[in-house]
Amino acid sequence: GQEFEMLNQGVKDLSTAFGTNLQSNINAAYQSISAGVPQENLFTFLQTATKAGIAGVTDTAVAVDGLTTVINAYGKDMSAAAEISDQMFTAVRLGKTTFEELSGFMFQAVPIASSVGVQFDELMASVIGLTKQGVPTRVAMTQIRAAISNLQKPTKEMQTAFDRLNVKTAT
């Protein structure tokens, strides 16, 4: 009905304003809605995602995927999209990765990092450090997830070392 027409017109206007692919933006809009972006924030969010997609040399749907993964995992408001986008671009600028790689492999590390209190900027700093040394983004995310997981469930040897250093762990 009328809501659908308003959504379609809004996506058309966005595509025209940014010179981006209409079908890709329609897909990104529906992906955003299904990821929990409230309708009242949809076009502000899509503008941020579209700018990120253009600057990151990828499409809006890829940017939506990365941004919503972080927002949902950290329980942030959709208004945090611009800040998250900036932090991802810092990782692109200072590390050896792309916005598309970050978005595509974010699921590897973001949920566990957020669950133990590792802030997103700290996670991006880890990605910068690893990728700068030549570690591919997908491997870096997997290594970060494994490191956090290992710290949550340390081996006997790790626990002995932690005890000697008086470091508290989850166990």
mmCIF file of C-alpha atoms in Angstrom:
data_model
loop_
_atom_site.group_PDB
_atom_site.id
_atom_site.type_symbol
_atom_site.label_atom_id
_atom_site.label_comp_id
_atom_site.label_asym_id
_atom_site.label_seq_id
_atom_site.Cartn_x
_atom_site.Cartn_y
_atom_site.Cartn_z
ATOM 1 C CA GLY A 1 0.000 0.000 0.000
ATOM 2 C CA GLN A 2 1.000 3.530 0.794
ATOM 3 C CA GLU A 3 3.894 2.470 3.066
ATOM 4 C CA PHE A 4 5.376 0.363 0.251
ATOM 5 C CA GLU A 5 5.095 3.262 -2.215
ATOM 6 C CA MET A 6 6.811 5.639 0.240
ATOM 7 C CA LEU A 7 9.610 3.113 0.717
ATOM 8 C CA ASN A 8 10.017 2.650 -3.040
ATOM 9 C CA GLN A 9 10.060 6.400 -3.672
ATOM 10 C CA GLY A 10 12.555 6.971 -0.870
ATOM 11 C CA VAL A 11 14.904 4.319 -2.284
ATOM 12 C CA LYS A 12 14.530 5.790 -5.804
ATOM 13 C CA ASP A 13 15.368 9.258 -4.462
ATOM 14 C CA LEU A 14 18.401 7.856 -2.628
ATOM 15 C CA SER A 15 19.612 6.059 -5.766
ATOM 16 C CA THR A 16 19.228 9.229 -7.825
ATOM 17 C CA ALA A 17 20.924 11.440 -5.216
ATOM 18 C CA PHE A 18 23.969 9.159 -4.922
ATOM 19 C CA GLY A 19 24.014 7.727 -8.457
ATOM 20 C CA THR A 20 23.795 4.181 -7.104
ATOM 21 C CA ASN A 21 22.070 1.065 -8.423
ATOM 22 C CA LEU A 22 18.335 1.081 -7.677
ATOM 23 C CA GLN A 23 17.963 -2.703 -7.349
ATOM 24 C CA SER A 24 20.963 -2.908 -5.014
ATOM 25 C CA ASN A 25 19.465 -0.135 -2.881
ATOM 26 C CA ILE A 26 16.065 -1.872 -2.779
ATOM 27 C CA ASN A 27 17.822 -5.036 -1.575
ATOM 28 C CA ALA A 28 19.778 -2.997 0.968
ATOM 29 C CA ALA A 29 16.563 -1.373 2.247
ATOM 30 C CA TYR A 30 14.881 -4.732 2.814
ATOM 31 C CA GLN A 31 18.074 -6.137 4.358
ATOM 32 C CA SER A 32 18.159 -3.131 6.704
ATOM 33 C CA ILE A 33 14.554 -3.628 7.761
ATOM 34 C CA SER A 34 15.083 -7.343 8.373
ATOM 35 C CA ALA A 35 18.207 -6.534 10.427
ATOM 36 C CA GLY A 36 16.097 -4.354 12.714
ATOM 37 C CA VAL A 37 16.565 -0.831 11.379
ATOM 38 C CA PRO A 38 13.389 0.997 12.471
ATOM 39 C CA GLN A 39 11.420 2.500 9.594
ATOM 40 C CA GLU A 40 11.758 6.017 11.027
ATOM 41 C CA ASN A 41 15.576 5.686 10.861
ATOM 42 C CA LEU A 42 15.703 3.749 7.596
ATOM 43 C CA PHE A 43 16.669 6.524 5.188
ATOM 44 C CA THR A 44 19.213 8.125 7.511
ATOM 45 C CA PHE A 45 20.752 4.686 7.992
ATOM 46 C CA LEU A 46 20.664 3.945 4.249
ATOM 47 C CA GLN A 47 22.361 7.283 3.495
ATOM 48 C CA THR A 48 25.200 6.333 5.851
ATOM 49 C CA ALA A 49 25.417 2.844 4.334
ATOM 50 C CA THR A 50 25.329 4.251 0.787
ATOM 51 C CA LYS A 51 28.130 6.715 1.561
ATOM 52 C CA ALA A 52 30.114 3.871 3.155
ATOM 53 C CA GLY A 53 29.509 1.688 0.116
ATOM 54 C CA ILE A 54 30.657 4.405 -2.277
ATOM 55 C CA ALA A 55 33.719 5.309 -0.218
ATOM 56 C CA GLY A 56 34.482 1.641 0.394
ATOM 57 C CA VAL A 57 34.145 0.808 -3.305
ATOM 58 C CA THR A 58 31.390 -1.714 -2.623
ATOM 59 C CA ASP A 59 27.624 -1.674 -2.791
ATOM 60 C CA THR A 60 25.151 -0.475 -0.200
ATOM 61 C CA ALA A 61 24.005 -4.006 0.726
ATOM 62 C CA VAL A 62 27.560 -4.970 1.744
ATOM 63 C CA ALA A 63 27.830 -1.842 3.893
ATOM 64 C CA VAL A 64 24.414 -2.555 5.447
ATOM 65 C CA ASP A 65 25.568 -6.074 6.322
ATOM 66 C CA GLY A 66 28.705 -4.912 8.116
ATOM 67 C CA LEU A 67 27.069 -1.996 9.908
ATOM 68 C CA THR A 68 24.027 -3.956 11.113
ATOM 69 C CA THR A 69 26.215 -6.843 12.310
ATOM 70 C CA VAL A 70 28.122 -4.460 14.568
ATOM 71 C CA ILE A 71 25.070 -2.465 15.682
ATOM 72 C CA ASN A 72 23.095 -5.591 16.573
ATOM 73 C CA ALA A 73 25.979 -7.412 18.291
ATOM 74 C CA TYR A 74 26.825 -4.387 20.444
ATOM 75 C CA GLY A 75 23.177 -3.505 21.091
ATOM 76 C CA LYS A 76 23.704 -0.009 19.737
ATOM 77 C CA ASP A 77 21.120 2.332 18.320
ATOM 78 C CA MET A 78 20.995 2.631 14.535
ATOM 79 C CA SER A 79 22.184 6.218 14.946
ATOM 80 C CA ALA A 80 25.642 4.771 15.730
ATOM 81 C CA ALA A 81 26.045 3.734 12.069
ATOM 82 C CA ALA A 82 28.164 6.759 11.102
ATOM 83 C CA GLU A 83 30.553 6.231 14.044
ATOM 84 C CA ILE A 84 30.897 2.525 13.237
ATOM 85 C CA SER A 85 31.454 3.331 9.573
ATOM 86 C CA ASP A 86 34.227 5.769 10.556
ATOM 87 C CA GLN A 87 35.894 3.115 12.728
ATOM 88 C CA MET A 88 35.748 0.616 9.862
ATOM 89 C CA PHE A 89 37.308 3.169 7.502
ATOM 90 C CA THR A 90 40.081 3.785 10.024
ATOM 91 C CA ALA A 91 40.821 0.051 9.856
ATOM 92 C CA VAL A 92 40.839 0.224 6.050
ATOM 93 C CA ARG A 93 43.130 3.267 6.054
ATOM 94 C CA LEU A 94 45.602 2.013 8.662
ATOM 95 C CA GLY A 95 45.457 -1.744 8.016
ATOM 96 C CA LYS A 96 45.569 -3.852 4.882
ATOM 97 C CA THR A 97 41.891 -4.604 4.393
ATOM 98 C CA THR A 98 38.833 -3.350 2.533
ATOM 99 C CA PHE A 99 35.392 -2.272 3.688
ATOM 100 C CA GLU A 100 33.950 -5.278 1.862
ATOM 101 C CA GLU A 101 36.304 -7.707 3.635
ATOM 102 C CA LEU A 102 35.512 -6.178 7.023
ATOM 103 C CA SER A 103 31.770 -6.389 6.359
ATOM 104 C CA GLY A 104 32.010 -9.931 5.052
ATOM 105 C CA PHE A 105 34.015 -11.363 7.954
ATOM 106 C CA MET A 106 32.690 -9.240 10.814
ATOM 107 C CA PHE A 107 30.475 -12.117 11.954
ATOM 108 C CA GLN A 108 33.585 -14.099 12.919
ATOM 109 C CA ALA A 109 34.690 -11.866 15.783
ATOM 110 C CA VAL A 110 32.078 -9.229 16.575
ATOM 111 C CA PRO A 111 29.593 -11.382 18.555
ATOM 112 C CA ILE A 112 32.209 -12.872 20.895
ATOM 113 C CA ALA A 113 34.075 -9.555 21.233
ATOM 114 C CA SER A 114 30.912 -7.698 22.236
ATOM 115 C CA SER A 115 29.903 -10.485 24.644
ATOM 116 C CA VAL A 116 33.118 -10.106 26.667
ATOM 117 C CA GLY A 117 33.244 -6.314 26.625
ATOM 118 C CA VAL A 118 35.824 -5.744 23.877
ATOM 119 C CA GLN A 119 34.819 -2.411 22.351
ATOM 120 C CA PHE A 120 34.446 -2.149 18.565
ATOM 121 C CA ASP A 121 37.308 0.341 18.206
ATOM 122 C CA GLU A 122 39.552 -2.103 20.112
ATOM 123 C CA LEU A 123 38.495 -4.888 17.770
ATOM 124 C CA MET A 124 39.313 -2.698 14.757
ATOM 125 C CA ALA A 125 42.718 -1.888 16.311
ATOM 126 C CA SER A 126 43.412 -5.640 16.463
ATOM 127 C CA VAL A 127 42.375 -6.015 12.820
ATOM 128 C CA ILE A 128 44.699 -3.150 11.861
ATOM 129 C CA GLY A 129 47.631 -4.739 13.688
ATOM 130 C CA LEU A 130 47.101 -8.183 12.177
ATOM 131 C CA THR A 131 46.344 -7.123 8.608
ATOM 132 C CA LYS A 132 49.292 -4.704 8.562
ATOM 133 C CA GLN A 133 51.491 -7.752 9.103
ATOM 134 C CA GLY A 134 49.939 -9.451 6.074
ATOM 135 C CA VAL A 135 47.294 -11.570 7.805
ATOM 136 C CA PRO A 136 44.197 -11.695 5.544
ATOM 137 C CA THR A 137 41.084 -10.116 7.088
ATOM 138 C CA ARG A 138 39.143 -13.403 7.270
ATOM 139 C CA VAL A 139 42.065 -15.058 9.075
ATOM 140 C CA ALA A 140 42.517 -12.058 11.390
ATOM 141 C CA MET A 141 38.850 -12.211 12.431
ATOM 142 C CA THR A 142 39.120 -15.964 13.038
ATOM 143 C CA GLN A 143 42.305 -15.497 15.081
ATOM 144 C CA ILE A 144 40.711 -12.763 17.183
ATOM 145 C CA ARG A 145 37.677 -14.979 17.850
ATOM 146 C CA ALA A 146 39.966 -17.888 18.820
ATOM 147 C CA ALA A 147 42.075 -15.691 21.101
ATOM 148 C CA ILE A 148 39.010 -14.412 22.969
ATOM 149 C CA SER A 149 37.582 -17.924 23.186
ATOM 150 C CA ASN A 150 40.887 -19.288 24.522
ATOM 151 C CA LEU A 151 40.994 -16.568 27.163
ATOM 152 C CA GLN A 152 37.486 -17.540 28.243
ATOM 153 C CA LYS A 153 38.462 -21.209 28.585
ATOM 154 C CA PRO A 154 42.201 -21.269 29.274
ATOM 155 C CA THR A 155 44.171 -24.499 29.107
ATOM 156 C CA LYS A 156 45.778 -25.741 32.326
ATOM 157 C CA GLU A 157 49.096 -24.254 31.206
ATOM 158 C CA MET A 158 47.491 -20.879 30.476
ATOM 159 C CA GLN A 159 45.646 -20.918 33.796
ATOM 160 C CA THR A 160 48.901 -21.676 35.644
ATOM 161 C CA ALA A 161 50.560 -18.721 33.889
ATOM 162 C CA PHE A 162 47.566 -16.487 34.668
ATOM 163 C CA ASP A 163 47.672 -17.576 38.321
ATOM 164 C CA ARG A 164 51.377 -16.719 38.516
ATOM 165 C CA LEU A 165 50.654 -13.292 37.017
ATOM 166 C CA ASN A 166 47.592 -12.875 39.244
ATOM 167 C CA VAL A 167 45.349 -12.430 36.171
ATOM 168 C CA LYS A 168 41.654 -13.143 36.631
ATOM 169 C CA THR A 169 39.873 -15.142 33.892
ATOM 170 C CA ALA A 170 36.305 -16.234 33.235
ATOM 171 C CA THR A 171 36.920 -19.621 34.904
#
